[in-house]
Each structure stands twice: as C-alpha cells, then as structure tokens.
Amino acid sequence: MERILNWRKGLFDSNYQVFEGTYLKFSINFTSLKNSAIATTQKGIYLLRSDGYSNPETKILNSNHELLATIRYDWLAFKARVTFANGENFDWSYQNSWLSRWSLNNHTDRQIIYNSSTSNGLIHGNTDDDMLFFIGLFIREYYSRILYAMVLIVIFMSFIRNVFY
C-alpha cells in the first residue's frame, strides 16, 4: 500500500502540516528555541522531547507520557536511528548532497522517502503509520536547525574577526 502525502511549512517557521489529498493528516509544532515538538495526528497527540548535546537523543511520548520510541543522532554523518519500544529499528539519512531528499527505513519491509523544496514537499511511503511519517520530518527539522546555527556562528565569528583585526 503506497501512500503519497504532501507537506508544507512556513518559510521562517518550523510548523509542518501534512495532507493526504485535501485532508489534513497531522501537524507538527516546534518550540521556538528547543528541538522539541508536539505532533497532532488523528490517532493522538505525541510529544517529541530532545535532550543532550554531546550524545543527543529525542524521546517520543504519547499523551499518557509513555515512551514509544527514541531517536539517537549521529551529527558527523547527518544520520539518525529510531528505536521503538518494541525493539524495531529505523535508519534515517539524507539521500542527496542538496539535503532535499531523505529516507526512513527499517531495511526489510517499510520505507518512507521524503522530497522537499523550500517550504513544501512530498512523502512516499509503504506504511500507514503516521508516527513514522512525522518522525522523518522531525529529524529533518532537527538537522536544519543545527545547520542554521552553524551558519550563524560562522557569520558571527567572521564579523568578530573583522571588528578586532
């Protein structure tokens, strides 16, 4: 069963809306300065809470605060691993050098491929699990925020260097 979803977000915000046809399937709303979010689907509300800097991870909790999955990040390789409470693992990675295509898959029977332009994109998947769909978008936004922060640091350091030399 292949599903094709459309997603969009504002140009300068981090809130995603995902549609199947014309129907809103779910949304993800990020907090301003933290890499945490609330995902609202037709099946429930989920909290994605990120912790740590040297060994970062995100915990996915349902509305009863039960741990459903954990995301661990590999900053150097721009990859992530999602481990569900039932032991199932998914790998997330970029598929091109423009960072506009990425995938989430378990290397056996479930795979989701994401494509993006500036503020919208398509999702192709062979599963009906909305949680997998929003996890892939969450990880993408997580890495986007890190890249923006690195660019700002480089600009700031360049500015400081020019001021004092």
Short mmCIF file of C-alpha atoms in Angstrom, two decimals:
data_model
loop_
_atom_site.label_atom_id
_atom_site.label_comp_id
_atom_site.label_asym_id
_atom_site.label_seq_id
_atom_site.Cartn_x
_atom_site.Cartn_y
_atom_site.Cartn_z
CA MET A 1 0.00 0.00 0.00
CA GLU A 2 1.74 3.14 -1.17
CA ARG A 3 0.78 6.45 0.37
CA ILE A 4 1.64 9.84 -1.05
CA LEU A 5 1.40 12.79 1.29
CA ASN A 6 2.09 16.50 0.78
CA TRP A 7 3.71 18.61 3.46
CA ARG A 8 4.21 22.32 3.85
CA LYS A 9 5.58 24.73 6.38
CA GLY A 10 6.10 28.46 6.60
CA LEU A 11 9.28 29.90 5.17
CA PHE A 12 10.56 31.16 8.52
CA ASP A 13 8.75 28.87 10.94
CA SER A 14 9.10 25.23 11.84
CA ASN A 15 5.49 24.14 11.95
CA TYR A 16 4.58 21.41 9.48
CA GLN A 17 1.19 20.45 8.08
CA VAL A 18 0.83 17.14 6.24
CA PHE A 19 -2.03 16.41 3.86
CA GLU A 20 -3.30 13.31 2.13
CA GLY A 21 -5.19 14.70 -0.81
CA THR A 22 -7.03 17.67 0.64
CA TYR A 23 -7.37 16.25 4.18
CA LEU A 24 -5.06 17.31 6.99
CA LYS A 25 -3.47 14.10 8.33
CA PHE A 26 -1.25 15.56 11.04
CA SER A 27 0.73 18.60 12.11
CA ILE A 28 3.99 19.15 13.95
CA ASN A 29 4.51 22.28 16.03
CA PHE A 30 8.05 23.02 17.21
CA THR A 31 9.04 25.06 20.23
CA SER A 32 10.97 28.22 19.47
CA LEU A 33 14.46 27.59 20.78
CA LYS A 34 14.46 23.91 21.68
CA ASN A 35 14.47 20.91 19.38
CA SER A 36 11.18 19.68 20.79
CA ALA A 37 7.75 19.46 19.20
CA ILE A 38 4.16 18.37 19.57
CA ALA A 39 2.71 16.19 16.82
CA THR A 40 -1.06 16.06 16.49
CA THR A 41 -2.49 13.19 14.45
CA GLN A 42 -5.96 11.74 14.04
CA LYS A 43 -4.93 8.94 16.42
CA GLY A 44 -3.46 11.09 19.18
CA ILE A 45 -1.03 13.71 20.42
CA TYR A 46 2.69 12.99 20.72
CA LEU A 47 5.49 14.87 22.46
CA LEU A 48 8.97 14.80 20.92
CA ARG A 49 11.45 15.96 23.55
CA SER A 50 15.16 16.37 22.77
CA ASP A 51 17.90 16.20 25.39
CA GLY A 52 21.69 16.36 25.40
CA TYR A 53 24.37 17.98 23.31
CA SER A 54 27.33 15.59 23.15
CA ASN A 55 25.13 12.50 22.84
CA PRO A 56 21.79 13.91 21.70
CA GLU A 57 18.56 11.97 21.67
CA THR A 58 14.86 12.62 21.31
CA LYS A 59 12.20 10.73 23.20
CA ILE A 60 8.76 10.26 21.67
CA LEU A 61 5.99 10.09 24.24
CA ASN A 62 2.25 9.62 23.86
CA SER A 63 -0.35 11.69 25.72
CA ASN A 64 0.00 9.35 28.75
CA HIS A 65 3.77 10.08 28.85
CA GLU A 66 4.62 6.51 27.84
CA LEU A 67 7.88 6.14 25.91
CA LEU A 68 7.13 4.99 22.36
CA ALA A 69 10.48 5.49 20.66
CA THR A 70 13.93 7.07 20.96
CA ILE A 71 15.86 8.89 18.25
CA ARG A 72 19.67 8.96 18.51
CA TYR A 73 21.62 11.30 16.24
CA ASP A 74 24.99 10.93 14.53
CA TRP A 75 25.93 14.57 13.93
CA LEU A 76 29.07 13.85 11.92
CA ALA A 77 27.30 11.65 9.39
CA PHE A 78 23.95 13.52 9.45
CA LYS A 79 22.16 10.28 10.25
CA ALA A 80 19.81 9.08 12.94
CA ARG A 81 18.49 5.82 14.33
CA VAL A 82 14.95 5.41 15.63
CA THR A 83 14.39 2.63 18.15
CA PHE A 84 10.81 1.79 19.07
CA ALA A 85 9.74 0.34 22.41
CA ASN A 86 9.02 -2.99 20.68
CA GLY A 87 12.67 -3.18 19.51
CA GLU A 88 12.10 -2.27 15.88
CA ASN A 89 14.79 -0.01 14.39
CA PHE A 90 14.66 2.51 11.56
CA ASP A 91 17.55 4.39 9.97
CA TRP A 92 17.18 7.98 8.81
CA SER A 93 19.62 9.57 6.34
CA TYR A 94 19.89 12.15 3.60
CA GLN A 95 19.87 10.75 0.08
CA ASN A 96 21.50 13.62 -1.81
CA SER A 97 24.08 16.35 -1.28
CA TRP A 98 21.48 19.15 -1.53
CA LEU A 99 19.75 17.82 1.62
CA SER A 100 16.44 17.87 -0.24
CA ARG A 101 15.81 14.13 -0.24
CA TRP A 102 15.94 11.82 2.77
CA SER A 103 14.56 8.46 3.85
CA LEU A 104 13.47 6.50 6.88
CA ASN A 105 13.51 2.72 6.59
CA ASN A 106 13.89 -0.49 8.51
CA HIS A 107 15.76 -2.28 5.67
CA THR A 108 13.13 -5.02 5.43
CA ASP A 109 9.57 -4.06 4.58
CA ARG A 110 8.88 -0.41 5.44
CA GLN A 111 10.39 2.64 3.78
CA ILE A 112 9.45 6.30 3.55
CA ILE A 113 11.09 8.70 1.10
CA TYR A 114 10.82 12.46 1.57
CA ASN A 115 11.40 15.19 -1.02
CA SER A 116 11.50 18.89 -0.33
CA SER A 117 11.75 22.29 -1.89
CA THR A 118 11.97 25.48 0.16
CA SER A 119 8.83 25.12 2.24
CA ASN A 120 6.93 22.09 0.95
CA GLY A 121 7.42 18.60 -0.35
CA LEU A 122 6.18 15.09 -0.95
CA ILE A 123 6.32 11.95 1.13
CA HIS A 124 6.15 8.47 -0.44
CA GLY A 125 5.71 5.57 1.94
CA ASN A 126 4.57 1.97 2.04
CA THR A 127 3.15 2.10 5.56
CA ASP A 128 0.11 3.62 7.22
CA ASP A 129 1.88 4.57 10.47
CA ASP A 130 1.60 8.37 10.82
CA MET A 131 4.20 8.34 13.59
CA LEU A 132 6.86 7.20 11.12
CA PHE A 133 5.90 9.98 8.74
CA PHE A 134 6.25 12.75 11.33
CA ILE A 135 9.46 11.28 12.77
CA GLY A 136 11.14 11.72 9.39
CA LEU A 137 10.07 15.36 9.22
CA PHE A 138 11.11 15.98 12.82
CA ILE A 139 14.64 14.68 12.21
CA ARG A 140 14.94 16.82 9.09
CA GLU A 141 13.98 19.93 11.05
CA TYR A 142 16.41 18.94 13.83
CA TYR A 143 19.31 18.89 11.37
CA SER A 144 18.08 22.05 9.59
CA ARG A 145 18.23 23.93 12.87
CA ILE A 146 21.77 22.68 13.52
CA LEU A 147 22.87 23.80 10.04
CA TYR A 148 21.32 27.25 10.53
CA ALA A 149 23.05 27.59 13.89
CA MET A 150 26.41 26.63 12.37
CA VAL A 151 25.98 29.21 9.59
CA LEU A 152 25.12 31.90 12.13
CA ILE A 153 28.18 31.02 14.21
CA VAL A 154 30.43 31.27 11.16
CA ILE A 155 28.94 34.65 10.24
CA PHE A 156 29.28 35.86 13.82
CA MET A 157 32.91 34.69 14.05
CA SER A 158 33.69 36.38 10.74
CA PHE A 159 32.12 39.60 11.99
CA ILE A 160 34.05 39.46 15.28
CA ARG A 161 37.27 38.78 13.41
CA ASN A 162 36.73 41.81 11.18
CA VAL A 163 35.90 44.06 14.14
CA PHE A 164 39.05 43.21 16.13
CA TYR A 165 41.60 42.98 13.30
#
